[in-house]
mmCIF file of C-alpha atoms in Angstrom:
data_model
loop_
_atom_site.group_PDB
_atom_site.id
_atom_site.type_symbol
_atom_site.label_atom_id
_atom_site.label_comp_id
_atom_site.label_asym_id
_atom_site.label_seq_id
_atom_site.Cartn_x
_atom_site.Cartn_y
_atom_site.Cartn_z
ATOM 1 C CA MET A 1 -0.017 0.065 0.042
ATOM 2 C CA SER A 2 1.520 3.181 -1.107
ATOM 3 C CA GLY A 3 -0.361 5.449 1.394
ATOM 4 C CA ASP A 4 -1.718 8.042 -1.205
ATOM 5 C CA ALA A 5 -5.264 8.954 -0.655
ATOM 6 C CA VAL A 6 -7.537 8.325 -3.791
ATOM 7 C CA LEU A 7 -10.899 9.039 -1.848
ATOM 8 C CA ARG A 8 -11.137 11.605 0.979
ATOM 9 C CA ILE A 9 -14.337 12.649 2.686
ATOM 10 C CA GLU A 10 -14.123 15.621 4.923
ATOM 11 C CA GLY A 11 -16.820 16.788 7.330
ATOM 12 C CA VAL A 12 -19.732 15.404 5.153
ATOM 13 C CA GLU A 13 -23.221 15.680 6.323
ATOM 14 C CA LYS A 14 -26.193 14.277 4.762
ATOM 15 C CA ASN A 15 -29.755 15.030 5.523
ATOM 16 C CA TYR A 16 -33.119 13.949 4.127
ATOM 17 C CA GLU A 17 -36.544 15.402 4.525
ATOM 18 C CA GLN A 18 -39.156 13.096 5.781
ATOM 19 C CA GLY A 19 -42.710 13.936 6.459
ATOM 20 C CA GLY A 20 -41.736 17.615 7.074
ATOM 21 C CA ASN A 21 -38.871 16.406 9.443
ATOM 22 C CA ILE A 22 -35.023 16.575 8.779
ATOM 23 C CA LEU A 23 -33.483 13.067 9.057
ATOM 24 C CA SER A 24 -29.695 13.295 9.657
ATOM 25 C CA ILE A 25 -27.737 10.235 8.281
ATOM 26 C CA LEU A 26 -24.228 11.465 8.188
ATOM 27 C CA LYS A 27 -23.040 13.991 10.648
ATOM 28 C CA GLY A 28 -19.609 15.357 9.862
ATOM 29 C CA ALA A 29 -18.172 12.078 8.651
ATOM 30 C CA ASP A 30 -14.350 11.917 7.900
ATOM 31 C CA PHE A 31 -12.738 9.053 5.911
ATOM 32 C CA THR A 32 -9.695 8.357 3.770
ATOM 33 C CA LEU A 33 -9.238 5.487 1.480
ATOM 34 C CA ASN A 34 -5.594 4.808 0.180
ATOM 35 C CA ARG A 35 -4.396 3.286 -2.952
ATOM 36 C CA GLY A 36 -4.204 -0.602 -2.784
ATOM 37 C CA GLU A 37 -6.064 -0.707 0.433
ATOM 38 C CA THR A 38 -9.292 -2.695 1.215
ATOM 39 C CA VAL A 39 -11.577 -1.335 3.909
ATOM 40 C CA ALA A 40 -14.532 -3.046 5.397
ATOM 41 C CA LEU A 41 -17.594 -1.035 6.348
ATOM 42 C CA VAL A 42 -19.394 -2.947 8.983
ATOM 43 C CA ALA A 43 -22.433 -1.415 10.621
ATOM 44 C CA PRO A 44 -26.125 -2.260 11.532
ATOM 45 C CA SER A 45 -28.891 -1.864 8.889
ATOM 46 C CA GLY A 46 -30.008 1.794 8.832
ATOM 47 C CA ALA A 47 -26.829 3.217 10.057
ATOM 48 C CA GLY A 48 -26.174 4.851 6.767
ATOM 49 C CA LYS A 49 -23.834 2.488 4.848
ATOM 50 C CA SER A 50 -25.510 2.953 1.607
ATOM 51 C CA THR A 51 -25.740 6.618 2.129
ATOM 52 C CA LEU A 52 -22.046 6.865 2.714
ATOM 53 C CA LEU A 53 -21.368 4.876 -0.373
ATOM 54 C CA HIS A 54 -23.675 6.988 -2.488
ATOM 55 C CA VAL A 55 -22.082 10.205 -1.437
ATOM 56 C CA ALA A 56 -18.552 8.786 -1.741
ATOM 57 C CA GLY A 57 -19.404 7.755 -5.240
ATOM 58 C CA LEU A 58 -20.862 11.012 -6.473
ATOM 59 C CA LEU A 59 -24.365 9.442 -6.819
ATOM 60 C CA GLU A 60 -25.653 11.831 -4.140
ATOM 61 C CA HIS A 61 -24.598 15.390 -3.059
ATOM 62 C CA PRO A 62 -23.723 15.769 0.540
ATOM 63 C CA THR A 63 -25.563 18.428 2.437
ATOM 64 C CA ALA A 64 -22.374 19.801 3.674
ATOM 65 C CA GLY A 65 -18.768 18.841 3.626
ATOM 66 C CA GLU A 66 -16.487 17.614 0.522
ATOM 67 C CA VAL A 67 -15.548 14.475 -1.198
ATOM 68 C CA PHE A 68 -12.299 14.445 -2.958
ATOM 69 C CA VAL A 69 -11.501 11.833 -5.658
ATOM 70 C CA ALA A 70 -7.801 11.630 -6.640
ATOM 71 C CA GLY A 71 -7.394 14.857 -4.783
ATOM 72 C CA LYS A 72 -10.094 16.675 -6.790
ATOM 73 C CA ALA A 73 -13.042 18.426 -4.874
ATOM 74 C CA SER A 74 -16.366 17.280 -6.351
ATOM 75 C CA SER A 75 -18.882 19.818 -4.787
ATOM 76 C CA GLY A 76 -18.312 22.457 -7.370
ATOM 77 C CA LEU A 77 -18.579 20.158 -10.318
ATOM 78 C CA GLY A 78 -21.770 20.165 -12.586
ATOM 79 C CA ASP A 79 -23.744 16.884 -13.346
ATOM 80 C CA ASP A 80 -21.699 16.175 -16.554
ATOM 81 C CA ALA A 81 -18.351 16.596 -14.911
ATOM 82 C CA ARG A 82 -19.620 14.357 -11.909
ATOM 83 C CA THR A 83 -20.746 11.674 -14.376
ATOM 84 C CA ALA A 84 -17.382 11.781 -16.268
ATOM 85 C CA MET A 85 -15.536 11.338 -12.837
ATOM 86 C CA ARG A 86 -17.673 8.445 -12.017
ATOM 87 C CA LEU A 87 -17.216 6.790 -15.169
ATOM 88 C CA SER A 88 -13.370 7.124 -15.143
ATOM 89 C CA ASP A 89 -12.379 6.902 -11.431
ATOM 90 C CA ILE A 90 -15.181 4.978 -9.550
ATOM 91 C CA GLY A 91 -16.478 1.522 -9.862
ATOM 92 C CA PHE A 92 -19.672 0.113 -8.262
ATOM 93 C CA VAL A 93 -20.652 -3.355 -7.254
ATOM 94 C CA TYR A 94 -24.072 -4.015 -5.491
ATOM 95 C CA GLN A 95 -25.771 -6.810 -3.544
ATOM 96 C CA PHE A 96 -27.693 -7.530 -6.780
ATOM 97 C CA HIS A 97 -25.564 -7.926 -9.846
ATOM 98 C CA HIS A 98 -27.726 -5.630 -12.117
ATOM 99 C CA LEU A 99 -26.456 -7.289 -15.320
ATOM 100 C CA LEU A 100 -28.303 -6.380 -18.556
ATOM 101 C CA PRO A 101 -30.147 -9.697 -19.181
ATOM 102 C CA GLU A 102 -30.200 -9.517 -22.995
ATOM 103 C CA PHE A 103 -26.290 -9.223 -23.398
ATOM 104 C CA THR A 104 -23.887 -11.692 -22.675
ATOM 105 C CA ALA A 105 -21.324 -11.831 -19.938
ATOM 106 C CA LEU A 106 -18.667 -10.389 -22.407
ATOM 107 C CA GLU A 107 -21.034 -7.862 -23.643
ATOM 108 C CA ASN A 108 -21.945 -6.527 -20.085
ATOM 109 C CA VAL A 109 -18.201 -6.069 -19.368
ATOM 110 C CA MET A 110 -17.576 -4.313 -22.619
ATOM 111 C CA MET A 111 -20.430 -1.808 -22.176
ATOM 112 C CA PRO A 112 -18.891 0.722 -19.901
ATOM 113 C CA GLN A 113 -15.785 0.761 -21.965
ATOM 114 C CA MET A 114 -17.501 1.444 -25.130
ATOM 115 C CA ILE A 115 -19.474 4.192 -23.365
ATOM 116 C CA ALA A 116 -16.035 5.749 -22.603
ATOM 117 C CA GLY A 117 -15.052 5.681 -26.072
ATOM 118 C CA LEU A 118 -13.018 2.432 -26.382
ATOM 119 C CA SER A 119 -13.194 0.593 -29.695
ATOM 120 C CA HIS A 120 -15.274 -2.568 -29.805
ATOM 121 C CA ALA A 121 -11.979 -4.716 -30.458
ATOM 122 C CA ASP A 122 -10.184 -3.174 -27.484
ATOM 123 C CA ALA A 123 -13.137 -3.329 -25.121
ATOM 124 C CA SER A 124 -13.669 -7.163 -26.033
ATOM 125 C CA GLU A 125 -10.026 -7.871 -25.409
ATOM 126 C CA ARG A 126 -10.039 -6.221 -21.942
ATOM 127 C CA ALA A 127 -13.366 -7.782 -21.184
ATOM 128 C CA ARG A 128 -12.114 -11.297 -21.823
ATOM 129 C CA GLN A 129 -8.916 -10.617 -19.791
ATOM 130 C CA LEU A 130 -11.066 -9.526 -16.729
ATOM 131 C CA LEU A 131 -13.395 -12.415 -17.183
ATOM 132 C CA ASP A 132 -10.416 -14.778 -17.256
ATOM 133 C CA TYR A 133 -8.933 -12.998 -14.152
ATOM 134 C CA MET A 134 -12.208 -13.611 -12.412
ATOM 135 C CA ARG A 135 -12.047 -17.307 -13.473
ATOM 136 C CA ILE A 136 -15.151 -16.963 -15.567
ATOM 137 C CA GLY A 137 -13.764 -16.638 -19.074
ATOM 138 C CA HIS A 138 -15.224 -19.916 -20.131
ATOM 139 C CA ARG A 139 -18.780 -18.322 -19.514
ATOM 140 C CA ALA A 140 -18.160 -15.256 -21.539
ATOM 141 C CA GLU A 141 -20.773 -16.039 -24.388
ATOM 142 C CA HIS A 142 -23.447 -16.902 -21.741
ATOM 143 C CA ARG A 143 -26.308 -14.426 -20.659
ATOM 144 C CA PRO A 144 -26.993 -13.758 -17.022
ATOM 145 C CA ALA A 145 -29.893 -16.170 -16.773
ATOM 146 C CA GLU A 146 -27.574 -18.856 -17.694
ATOM 147 C CA LEU A 147 -25.075 -18.249 -14.891
ATOM 148 C CA SER A 148 -25.108 -18.975 -11.195
ATOM 149 C CA GLY A 149 -25.319 -16.271 -8.539
ATOM 150 C CA GLY A 150 -21.476 -16.393 -8.008
ATOM 151 C CA GLU A 151 -20.910 -16.341 -11.711
ATOM 152 C CA GLN A 152 -23.265 -13.351 -12.046
ATOM 153 C CA GLN A 153 -21.466 -11.219 -9.345
ATOM 154 C CA ARG A 154 -18.034 -12.039 -10.632
ATOM 155 C CA VAL A 155 -19.337 -10.784 -14.041
ATOM 156 C CA ALA A 156 -20.429 -7.760 -12.059
ATOM 157 C CA ILE A 157 -16.953 -7.091 -10.491
ATOM 158 C CA ALA A 158 -15.236 -7.521 -13.920
ATOM 159 C CA ARG A 159 -17.696 -4.846 -15.278
ATOM 160 C CA SER A 160 -17.114 -2.616 -12.416
ATOM 161 C CA VAL A 161 -13.346 -2.385 -12.993
ATOM 162 C CA SER A 162 -13.417 -2.546 -16.585
ATOM 163 C CA ASN A 163 -12.613 1.243 -17.023
ATOM 164 C CA ALA A 164 -9.703 0.700 -14.646
ATOM 165 C CA PRO A 165 -11.065 3.085 -11.877
ATOM 166 C CA LEU A 166 -9.146 4.327 -8.852
ATOM 167 C CA VAL A 167 -11.974 3.374 -6.291
ATOM 168 C CA LEU A 168 -14.194 0.442 -5.961
ATOM 169 C CA LEU A 169 -17.364 0.888 -3.888
ATOM 170 C CA ALA A 170 -19.253 -2.323 -3.034
ATOM 171 C CA ASP A 171 -22.639 -2.565 -1.139
ATOM 172 C CA GLU A 172 -22.923 -6.043 0.360
ATOM 173 C CA PRO A 173 -21.478 -7.672 -2.862
ATOM 174 C CA THR A 174 -21.727 -11.221 -1.408
ATOM 175 C CA GLY A 175 -24.958 -10.616 0.518
ATOM 176 C CA ASN A 176 -27.155 -12.823 -1.694
ATOM 177 C CA LEU A 177 -24.560 -15.730 -2.003
ATOM 178 C CA ASP A 178 -24.039 -18.719 0.292
ATOM 179 C CA PRO A 179 -20.970 -18.673 2.435
ATOM 180 C CA VAL A 180 -18.628 -20.753 0.426
ATOM 181 C CA THR A 181 -19.522 -18.943 -2.940
ATOM 182 C CA ALA A 182 -19.142 -15.678 -0.987
ATOM 183 C CA GLY A 183 -15.745 -16.585 -0.116
ATOM 184 C CA TYR A 184 -14.667 -17.544 -3.298
ATOM 185 C CA VAL A 185 -16.074 -14.373 -4.951
ATOM 186 C CA PHE A 186 -14.351 -12.081 -2.264
ATOM 187 C CA GLU A 187 -11.003 -13.975 -2.879
ATOM 188 C CA ALA A 188 -11.353 -13.003 -6.585
ATOM 189 C CA LEU A 189 -12.260 -9.645 -5.848
ATOM 190 C CA ASN A 190 -9.377 -9.157 -3.306
ATOM 191 C CA ALA A 191 -6.843 -10.563 -5.798
ATOM 192 C CA LEU A 192 -8.071 -8.072 -8.452
ATOM 193 C CA VAL A 193 -7.571 -5.292 -5.948
ATOM 194 C CA ARG A 194 -4.185 -6.402 -5.083
ATOM 195 C CA GLN A 195 -2.998 -6.906 -8.750
ATOM 196 C CA SER A 196 -4.408 -3.505 -9.877
ATOM 197 C CA GLY A 197 -3.597 -1.215 -7.039
ATOM 198 C CA LEU A 198 -7.209 -0.350 -6.681
ATOM 199 C CA ALA A 199 -8.679 1.006 -3.453
ATOM 200 C CA ALA A 200 -11.851 -0.648 -2.243
ATOM 201 C CA LEU A 201 -14.386 0.382 0.284
ATOM 202 C CA ILE A 202 -16.834 -2.706 0.893
ATOM 203 C CA ALA A 203 -19.948 -2.711 2.905
ATOM 204 C CA THR A 204 -20.638 -6.147 4.293
ATOM 205 C CA HIS A 205 -22.307 -7.984 7.084
ATOM 206 C CA ASN A 206 -19.873 -11.013 6.787
ATOM 207 C CA HIS A 207 -17.412 -10.748 9.715
ATOM 208 C CA ASP A 208 -15.194 -13.306 8.047
ATOM 209 C CA ILE A 209 -14.753 -11.307 4.876
ATOM 210 C CA ALA A 210 -14.377 -8.186 6.761
ATOM 211 C CA ALA A 211 -11.475 -9.668 8.647
ATOM 212 C CA MET A 212 -9.625 -10.375 5.512
ATOM 213 C CA MET A 213 -9.304 -6.711 4.661
ATOM 214 C CA ASP A 214 -6.673 -4.167 5.717
ATOM 215 C CA ARG A 215 -8.890 -2.162 7.991
ATOM 216 C CA ARG A 216 -12.513 -2.165 9.606
ATOM 217 C CA VAL A 217 -14.640 0.860 10.024
ATOM 218 C CA THR A 218 -18.359 1.459 11.225
ATOM 219 C CA LEU A 219 -20.768 4.247 11.425
ATOM 220 C CA ASP A 220 -21.466 5.710 14.823
ATOM 221 C CA GLU A 221 -23.938 8.601 15.165
ATOM 222 C CA GLY A 222 -23.255 9.616 11.709
ATOM 223 C CA LYS A 223 -19.512 9.390 11.767
ATOM 224 C CA VAL A 224 -17.076 7.015 10.380
ATOM 225 C CA VAL A 225 -15.063 5.212 13.288
ATOM 226 C CA GLU A 226 -12.036 2.719 13.044
ATOM 227 C CA THR A 227 -12.779 -0.546 14.742
#
């Protein structure tokens, strides 16, 4: 781990209006994620894990505070610039794979690359490499409905890193999988992080998986706390 921060959250607050009342989820949260580092985010349901990931991934604007990606502040960026930063610098993995059902595994991994402007040939080559790395290259021409849950999630992980992002944000990426499959998928994800120098913040309820990461944090009264 080189120690240079690729994601930094400073004094982030996030409020929602609910039935005329203000609901405060994040209350001055601070957090730093370094290149090549895996961090487990372990907190009870309703503590704000998904909110933190959405704000960190520029999917939602913080009510106050700042999110820095690769040293660049995001609060002053317009929607187009935020979208461009997400596309180039941030990868997302969710509990459900969200693969496009009408496309093959290969095409699903190619899609973000082609949106970013890569040629069909280059996108196809990189997609095959990633699927091979995730040990699912032999299923490249299959559609999601023909894949097991673990296979679908490995395709989703390959897709999330297809544009070589700096940061991977994962929200319960093994939550729908049995323990053996979850361990296998996480090992593949962890190997990919180590090989690429990617930084990963992974929300999980699985304490065995959390124990395999470099650090563990939780949310306590709207703040990020080391555990």
